[in-house]
PDB file of C-alpha atoms in Angstrom:
ATOM      1  CA  MET A   1      19.787  16.589 -14.108  1.00  0.00           C
ATOM      2  CA  GLN A   2      19.283  14.406 -11.042  1.00  0.00           C
ATOM      3  CA  SER A   3      15.972  12.560 -10.646  1.00  0.00           C
ATOM      4  CA  PHE A   4      15.494  14.182  -7.240  1.00  0.00           C
ATOM      5  CA  SER A   5      17.142  16.773  -5.066  1.00  0.00           C
ATOM      6  CA  GLU A   6      19.610  15.249  -2.636  1.00  0.00           C
ATOM      7  CA  LYS A   7      19.429  18.405  -0.578  1.00  0.00           C
ATOM      8  CA  ASN A   8      15.669  18.115  -0.100  1.00  0.00           C
ATOM      9  CA  VAL A   9      15.715  14.385   0.593  1.00  0.00           C
ATOM     10  CA  CYS A  10      18.695  14.194   2.879  1.00  0.00           C
ATOM     11  CA  ALA A  11      17.853  17.383   4.750  1.00  0.00           C
ATOM     12  CA  ALA A  12      14.293  16.233   5.450  1.00  0.00           C
ATOM     13  CA  GLU A  13      13.189  16.880   9.016  1.00  0.00           C
ATOM     14  CA  GLU A  14      13.362  13.731  11.131  1.00  0.00           C
ATOM     15  CA  PRO A  15      11.003  12.803  13.959  1.00  0.00           C
ATOM     16  CA  GLN A  16      12.705  12.328  17.332  1.00  0.00           C
ATOM     17  CA  LYS A  17      12.041   8.620  17.353  1.00  0.00           C
ATOM     18  CA  SER A  18      14.210   8.030  14.293  1.00  0.00           C
ATOM     19  CA  SER A  19      16.869  10.730  14.654  1.00  0.00           C
ATOM     20  CA  GLU A  20      18.634   8.774  17.357  1.00  0.00           C
ATOM     21  CA  LYS A  21      17.828   5.358  15.941  1.00  0.00           C
ATOM     22  CA  LYS A  22      20.242   2.518  15.348  1.00  0.00           C
ATOM     23  CA  LYS A  23      23.376   3.504  13.469  1.00  0.00           C
ATOM     24  CA  SER A  24      25.511   0.981  11.633  1.00  0.00           C
ATOM     25  CA  LYS A  25      29.160   0.483  12.367  1.00  0.00           C
ATOM     26  CA  LYS A  26      31.439   2.070   9.816  1.00  0.00           C
ATOM     27  CA  GLY A  27      31.283   0.128   6.578  1.00  0.00           C
ATOM     28  CA  GLU A  28      28.470  -2.157   7.797  1.00  0.00           C
ATOM     29  CA  ILE A  29      24.707  -2.139   7.346  1.00  0.00           C
ATOM     30  CA  ASP A  30      22.513  -3.819   9.955  1.00  0.00           C
ATOM     31  CA  TYR A  31      19.890  -5.262   7.611  1.00  0.00           C
ATOM     32  CA  ALA A  32      18.263  -7.268  10.417  1.00  0.00           C
ATOM     33  CA  ALA A  33      17.762  -4.080  12.456  1.00  0.00           C
ATOM     34  CA  ILE A  34      16.014  -2.419   9.493  1.00  0.00           C
ATOM     35  CA  LYS A  35      13.727  -5.438   9.040  1.00  0.00           C
ATOM     36  CA  ASP A  36      12.948  -5.512  12.773  1.00  0.00           C
ATOM     37  CA  TYR A  37      12.222  -1.767  12.804  1.00  0.00           C
ATOM     38  CA  TRP A  38       9.788  -2.105   9.888  1.00  0.00           C
ATOM     39  CA  ASN A  39       7.973  -4.916  11.729  1.00  0.00           C
ATOM     40  CA  GLU A  40       7.963  -3.026  15.044  1.00  0.00           C
ATOM     41  CA  GLN A  41       6.415   0.054  13.433  1.00  0.00           C
ATOM     42  CA  HIS A  42       4.027  -2.132  11.446  1.00  0.00           C
ATOM     43  CA  ASP A  43       2.691  -3.718  14.643  1.00  0.00           C
ATOM     44  CA  LYS A  44       2.637  -0.417  16.521  1.00  0.00           C
ATOM     45  CA  THR A  45       0.568   1.360  13.844  1.00  0.00           C
ATOM     46  CA  ASN A  46      -1.498  -1.636  12.657  1.00  0.00           C
ATOM     47  CA  SER A  47      -0.238  -0.914   9.167  1.00  0.00           C
ATOM     48  CA  ALA A  48      -2.103  -2.305   6.163  1.00  0.00           C
ATOM     49  CA  MET A  49       1.257  -3.019   4.524  1.00  0.00           C
ATOM     50  CA  ARG A  50       2.745  -6.448   5.088  1.00  0.00           C
ATOM     51  CA  ARG A  51       5.342  -7.366   7.711  1.00  0.00           C
ATOM     52  CA  LEU A  52       8.787  -8.431   6.493  1.00  0.00           C
ATOM     53  CA  THR A  53       9.797 -12.075   6.741  1.00  0.00           C
ATOM     54  CA  LEU A  54      13.073 -12.141   4.839  1.00  0.00           C
ATOM     55  CA  MET A  55      15.720  -9.551   4.051  1.00  0.00           C
ATOM     56  CA  THR A  56      16.510 -10.841   0.584  1.00  0.00           C
ATOM     57  CA  ASP A  57      19.513  -9.954  -1.574  1.00  0.00           C
ATOM     58  CA  ASN A  58      17.301  -7.653  -3.659  1.00  0.00           C
ATOM     59  CA  ARG A  59      16.143  -5.821  -0.529  1.00  0.00           C
ATOM     60  CA  LYS A  60      19.699  -5.464   0.718  1.00  0.00           C
ATOM     61  CA  GLU A  61      20.728  -4.088  -2.675  1.00  0.00           C
ATOM     62  CA  ALA A  62      17.872  -1.552  -2.515  1.00  0.00           C
ATOM     63  CA  ILE A  63      19.026  -0.380   0.927  1.00  0.00           C
ATOM     64  CA  ARG A  64      22.590   0.062  -0.329  1.00  0.00           C
ATOM     65  CA  GLY A  65      21.254   2.088  -3.250  1.00  0.00           C
ATOM     66  CA  ARG A  66      19.167   4.369  -1.050  1.00  0.00           C
ATOM     67  CA  LEU A  67      22.100   4.884   1.326  1.00  0.00           C
ATOM     68  CA  LYS A  68      24.245   5.863  -1.638  1.00  0.00           C
ATOM     69  CA  ASP A  69      21.589   8.409  -2.663  1.00  0.00           C
ATOM     70  CA  CYS A  70      21.643   9.873   0.857  1.00  0.00           C
ATOM     71  CA  LYS A  71      25.427   9.751   1.226  1.00  0.00           C
ATOM     72  CA  GLY A  72      25.386   6.951   3.778  1.00  0.00           C
ATOM     73  CA  ASP A  73      22.896   8.525   6.196  1.00  0.00           C
ATOM     74  CA  ILE A  74      21.220   5.413   7.664  1.00  0.00           C
ATOM     75  CA  SER A  75      18.728   7.557   9.592  1.00  0.00           C
ATOM     76  CA  LYS A  76      16.969   8.314   6.276  1.00  0.00           C
ATOM     77  CA  ILE A  77      16.030   4.642   5.946  1.00  0.00           C
ATOM     78  CA  TYR A  78      14.339   4.747   9.359  1.00  0.00           C
ATOM     79  CA  LEU A  79      12.738   8.101   8.570  1.00  0.00           C
ATOM     80  CA  ALA A  80      11.212   6.689   5.371  1.00  0.00           C
ATOM     81  CA  ILE A  81       9.787   3.791   7.375  1.00  0.00           C
ATOM     82  CA  ASP A  82       8.323   6.208   9.944  1.00  0.00           C
ATOM     83  CA  LYS A  83       6.717   8.301   7.222  1.00  0.00           C
ATOM     84  CA  ALA A  84       5.327   5.284   5.372  1.00  0.00           C
ATOM     85  CA  MET A  85       3.782   3.844   8.521  1.00  0.00           C
ATOM     86  CA  ALA A  86       2.236   7.216   9.466  1.00  0.00           C
ATOM     87  CA  SER A  87       0.741   7.809   6.003  1.00  0.00           C
ATOM     88  CA  ASP A  88      -3.012   7.251   5.790  1.00  0.00           C
ATOM     89  CA  TYR A  89      -2.715   7.053   2.013  1.00  0.00           C
ATOM     90  CA  LEU A  90      -0.074   4.314   1.992  1.00  0.00           C
ATOM     91  CA  ASN A  91      -2.080   2.370   4.576  1.00  0.00           C
ATOM     92  CA  ALA A  92      -5.386   2.551   2.728  1.00  0.00           C
ATOM     93  CA  GLY A  93      -5.143  -1.038   1.497  1.00  0.00           C
ATOM     94  CA  HIS A  94      -3.404  -0.478  -1.857  1.00  0.00           C
ATOM     95  CA  SER A  95      -2.066  -3.777  -3.186  1.00  0.00           C
ATOM     96  CA  TRP A  96       1.148  -2.092  -4.387  1.00  0.00           C
ATOM     97  CA  ALA A  97       2.000  -0.345  -1.082  1.00  0.00           C
ATOM     98  CA  SER A  98       4.794  -2.330   0.567  1.00  0.00           C
ATOM     99  CA  TYR A  99       8.312  -2.174   1.969  1.00  0.00           C
ATOM    100  CA  ASP A 100       9.727  -2.924  -1.486  1.00  0.00           C
ATOM    101  CA  TRP A 101       7.742  -0.052  -3.039  1.00  0.00           C
ATOM    102  CA  VAL A 102       8.926   2.380  -0.338  1.00  0.00           C
ATOM    103  CA  MET A 103      12.571   1.431  -0.956  1.00  0.00           C
ATOM    104  CA  THR A 104      12.547   1.847  -4.737  1.00  0.00           C
ATOM    105  CA  ARG A 105      14.734   4.586  -6.235  1.00  0.00           C
ATOM    106  CA  LYS A 106      11.660   6.247  -7.741  1.00  0.00           C
ATOM    107  CA  TYR A 107       9.424   6.437  -4.640  1.00  0.00           C
ATOM    108  CA  PHE A 108      11.881   6.540  -1.717  1.00  0.00           C
ATOM    109  CA  PRO A 109      12.625  10.271  -2.235  1.00  0.00           C
ATOM    110  CA  LYS A 110       8.904  10.996  -2.632  1.00  0.00           C
ATOM    111  CA  VAL A 111       8.213   9.342   0.726  1.00  0.00           C
ATOM    112  CA  LEU A 112      11.021  11.308   2.394  1.00  0.00           C
ATOM    113  CA  GLU A 113       9.913  14.589   0.852  1.00  0.00           C
ATOM    114  CA  GLY A 114       6.404  14.167   2.262  1.00  0.00           C
ATOM    115  CA  ASN A 115       4.419  13.409  -0.902  1.00  0.00           C
ATOM    116  CA  TYR A 116       2.370  10.857   1.050  1.00  0.00           C
ATOM    117  CA  ASP A 117       2.211  12.655   4.413  1.00  0.00           C
ATOM    118  CA  ASN A 118      -1.239  13.299   5.881  1.00  0.00           C
ATOM    119  CA  THR A 119      -2.387  16.786   4.888  1.00  0.00           C
ATOM    120  CA  LYS A 120      -5.185  16.988   7.453  1.00  0.00           C
ATOM    121  CA  PRO A 121      -5.998  15.360  10.813  1.00  0.00           C
ATOM    122  CA  ALA A 122      -7.001  11.704  10.682  1.00  0.00           C
ATOM    123  CA  ALA A 123     -10.632  12.644  11.415  1.00  0.00           C
ATOM    124  CA  SER A 124     -10.933  13.982   7.867  1.00  0.00           C
ATOM    125  CA  GLN A 125      -8.840  11.636   5.745  1.00  0.00           C
ATOM    126  CA  GLN A 126      -8.008  13.069   2.358  1.00  0.00           C
ATOM    127  CA  PRO A 127      -7.026  11.175  -0.806  1.00  0.00           C
ATOM    128  CA  GLN A 128      -3.715  11.984  -2.439  1.00  0.00           C
ATOM    129  CA  SER A 129      -3.803  15.310  -4.271  1.00  0.00           C
ATOM    130  CA  ALA A 130      -4.487  15.334  -8.005  1.00  0.00           C
ATOM    131  CA  ALA A 131      -1.028  16.797  -8.619  1.00  0.00           C
ATOM    132  CA  ALA A 132       0.648  13.984  -6.689  1.00  0.00           C
ATOM    133  CA  LYS A 133      -1.449  11.390  -8.535  1.00  0.00           C
ATOM    134  CA  ALA A 134      -0.369  12.840 -11.862  1.00  0.00           C
ATOM    135  CA  GLN A 135       3.257  12.193 -10.869  1.00  0.00           C
ATOM    136  CA  ASP A 136       2.538   8.769  -9.413  1.00  0.00           C
ATOM    137  CA  PRO A 137       1.204   6.076 -11.798  1.00  0.00           C
ATOM    138  CA  ALA A 138       0.953   3.639  -8.888  1.00  0.00           C
ATOM    139  CA  ALA A 139      -1.734   5.860  -7.358  1.00  0.00           C
ATOM    140  CA  THR A 140      -4.221   4.501  -9.910  1.00  0.00           C
ATOM    141  CA  ALA A 141      -3.971   1.041  -8.344  1.00  0.00           C
ATOM    142  CA  ARG A 142      -7.033  -0.090  -6.420  1.00  0.00           C
ATOM    143  CA  PRO A 143      -7.427  -2.363  -3.367  1.00  0.00           C
ATOM    144  CA  SER A 144      -8.891  -5.781  -4.161  1.00  0.00           C
ATOM    145  CA  ILE A 145     -12.636  -6.066  -4.320  1.00  0.00           C
ATOM    146  CA  GLY A 146     -12.453  -8.388  -1.326  1.00  0.00           C
ATOM    147  CA  GLU A 147     -10.818  -5.631   0.725  1.00  0.00           C
ATOM    148  CA  LEU A 148     -13.390  -3.109  -0.510  1.00  0.00           C
ATOM    149  CA  TYR A 149     -16.169  -5.549   0.327  1.00  0.00           C
ATOM    150  CA  GLU A 150     -14.934  -5.851   3.905  1.00  0.00           C
ATOM    151  CA  GLN A 151     -14.591  -2.066   4.208  1.00  0.00           C
ATOM    152  CA  ALA A 152     -18.094  -1.455   2.886  1.00  0.00           C
ATOM    153  CA  LYS A 153     -19.556  -4.208   5.080  1.00  0.00           C
ATOM    154  CA  HIS A 154     -18.154  -2.719   8.273  1.00  0.00           C
ATOM    155  CA  GLN A 155     -18.977   0.902   7.466  1.00  0.00           C
ATOM    156  CA  GLN A 156     -22.658   0.270   8.302  1.00  0.00           C
ATOM    157  CA  PRO A 157     -24.183   2.743   5.812  1.00  0.00           C
ATOM    158  CA  ALA A 158     -27.431   4.506   6.632  1.00  0.00           C
ATOM    159  CA  SER A 159     -29.493   2.281   4.336  1.00  0.00           C
ATOM    160  CA  GLN A 160     -29.319  -0.932   2.307  1.00  0.00           C
ATOM    161  CA  GLN A 161     -29.556   1.196  -0.832  1.00  0.00           C
ATOM    162  CA  SER A 162     -26.443   3.146   0.147  1.00  0.00           C
ATOM    163  CA  GLN A 163     -24.561  -0.081   0.874  1.00  0.00           C
ATOM    164  CA  ASP A 164     -25.640  -1.619  -2.420  1.00  0.00           C
ATOM    165  CA  SER A 165     -24.435   1.480  -4.281  1.00  0.00           C
ATOM    166  CA  LYS A 166     -20.964   0.966  -2.812  1.00  0.00           C
ATOM    167  CA  PHE A 167     -21.007  -2.730  -3.690  1.00  0.00           C
ATOM    168  CA  ARG A 168     -22.195  -2.000  -7.226  1.00  0.00           C
ATOM    169  CA  TRP A 169     -19.345   0.491  -7.734  1.00  0.00           C
ATOM    170  CA  VAL A 170     -16.569  -1.858  -6.633  1.00  0.00           C
ATOM    171  CA  ILE A 171     -18.091  -4.759  -8.570  1.00  0.00           C
ATOM    172  CA  GLN A 172     -18.123  -2.608 -11.707  1.00  0.00           C
ATOM    173  CA  GLN A 173     -14.433  -1.783 -11.224  1.00  0.00           C
ATOM    174  CA  ASN A 174     -13.542  -5.471 -11.164  1.00  0.00           C
ATOM    175  CA  LEU A 175     -15.762  -6.294 -14.136  1.00  0.00           C
ATOM    176  CA  GLU A 176     -13.877  -3.598 -16.061  1.00  0.00           C
ATOM    177  CA  ASP A 177     -10.580  -5.172 -14.963  1.00  0.00           C
ATOM    178  CA  LEU A 178     -11.766  -8.528 -16.326  1.00  0.00           C
ATOM    179  CA  LYS A 179     -12.686  -6.935 -19.655  1.00  0.00           C
ATOM    180  CA  LYS A 180      -9.122  -5.703 -19.953  1.00  0.00           C
ATOM    181  CA  ASN A 181      -7.651  -8.996 -18.781  1.00  0.00           C
ATOM    182  CA  PRO A 182      -9.954 -12.057 -18.629  1.00  0.00           C
ATOM    183  CA  ASN A 183      -7.250 -13.891 -16.644  1.00  0.00           C
ATOM    184  CA  ASN A 184      -7.106 -11.288 -13.866  1.00  0.00           C
ATOM    185  CA  LYS A 185      -7.123 -13.671 -10.870  1.00  0.00           C
ATOM    186  CA  PRO A 186      -7.596 -11.053  -8.095  1.00  0.00           C
ATOM    187  CA  ALA A 187     -10.664  -9.677  -9.890  1.00  0.00           C
ATOM    188  CA  LYS A 188     -12.085 -13.196 -10.399  1.00  0.00           C
ATOM    189  CA  ASP A 189     -11.458 -14.151  -6.786  1.00  0.00           C
ATOM    190  CA  SER A 190     -13.092 -10.976  -5.538  1.00  0.00           C
ATOM    191  CA  LEU A 191     -16.150 -11.356  -7.735  1.00  0.00           C
ATOM    192  CA  THR A 192     -16.423 -14.970  -6.594  1.00  0.00           C
ATOM    193  CA  ARG A 193     -16.501 -13.707  -3.001  1.00  0.00           C
ATOM    194  CA  TYR A 194     -19.377 -11.378  -3.894  1.00  0.00           C
ATOM    195  CA  TYR A 195     -21.171 -14.255  -5.622  1.00  0.00           C
ATOM    196  CA  GLU A 196     -20.776 -16.498  -2.578  1.00  0.00           C
ATOM    197  CA  HIS A 197     -22.213 -13.754  -0.350  1.00  0.00           C
ATOM    198  CA  GLY A 198     -25.225 -13.433  -2.664  1.00  0.00           C
ATOM    199  CA  VAL A 199     -24.475  -9.777  -3.472  1.00  0.00           C
ATOM    200  CA  LEU A 200     -24.299 -10.262  -7.252  1.00  0.00           C
ATOM    201  CA  GLN A 201     -27.641 -12.057  -7.281  1.00  0.00           C
ATOM    202  CA  ARG A 202     -29.311  -9.379  -5.150  1.00  0.00           C
ATOM    203  CA  LEU A 203     -28.049  -6.600  -7.420  1.00  0.00           C
ATOM    204  CA  GLY A 204     -29.102  -8.471 -10.574  1.00  0.00           C
ATOM    205  CA  ILE A 205     -25.543  -8.718 -11.919  1.00  0.00           C
ATOM    206  CA  ASP A 206     -25.210 -11.677 -14.280  1.00  0.00           C
ATOM    207  CA  TRP A 207     -21.790 -13.090 -13.441  1.00  0.00           C
ATOM    208  CA  LYS A 208     -20.895 -16.520 -12.109  1.00  0.00           C
ATOM    209  CA  PRO A 209     -17.571 -18.157 -11.233  1.00  0.00           C
ATOM    210  CA  GLU A 210     -16.483 -20.559 -13.933  1.00  0.00           C
ATOM    211  CA  LYS A 211     -16.200 -23.620 -11.695  1.00  0.00           C
ATOM    212  CA  ILE A 212     -19.068 -23.088  -9.251  1.00  0.00           C
ATOM    213  CA  THR A 213     -21.717 -25.789  -9.151  1.00  0.00           C
ATOM    214  CA  ASP A 214     -25.070 -24.500  -7.972  1.00  0.00           C
ATOM    215  CA  VAL A 215     -26.314 -26.319  -4.899  1.00  0.00           C
ATOM    216  CA  THR A 216     -30.062 -26.505  -4.543  1.00  0.00           C
TER     217      THR A 216
END
């Protein structure tokens, strides 16, 4: 049994902007055009995913694989990019969400089939459904505590107590990550950022960076 339905993936409805997009000459793939299109859409949508700098051999191989899955239909590559850039979920600051993730054999068909499409208007952002999360182990990944700190700081909650509750929650997540892996650098760096902002001290959380010298 195939890992996904070619009929569903390759017959996915395409937005007008990608249906007439760049088409490669017969037997050729314009990798530079794909990289440029990702970056163009990234800038246009202010995507949280990173821009592309290099089209490496591994990335080229992934494109060839996805084209093989879709019987050479290059428009599906552009459609996947469109869908990824339009997805609130994929642009929520997840550390794993990237061009390389979108182009993997496992997640490319899910992107095309709309697993990460917005289910409601942007005014009422919804997290990914529980059913989709059950199929997607990557959905358990969290943004760094530094990213969460910035989000919480700019949300301007109604009270200091509400803000501190958000900080306490994200701090706890990173402390749990450190329990599982004491060498988790992102968690250490994020907690250090909280320490430097005085949040840990205010909340009474006893954690200090290993190489911080207190300055009186």
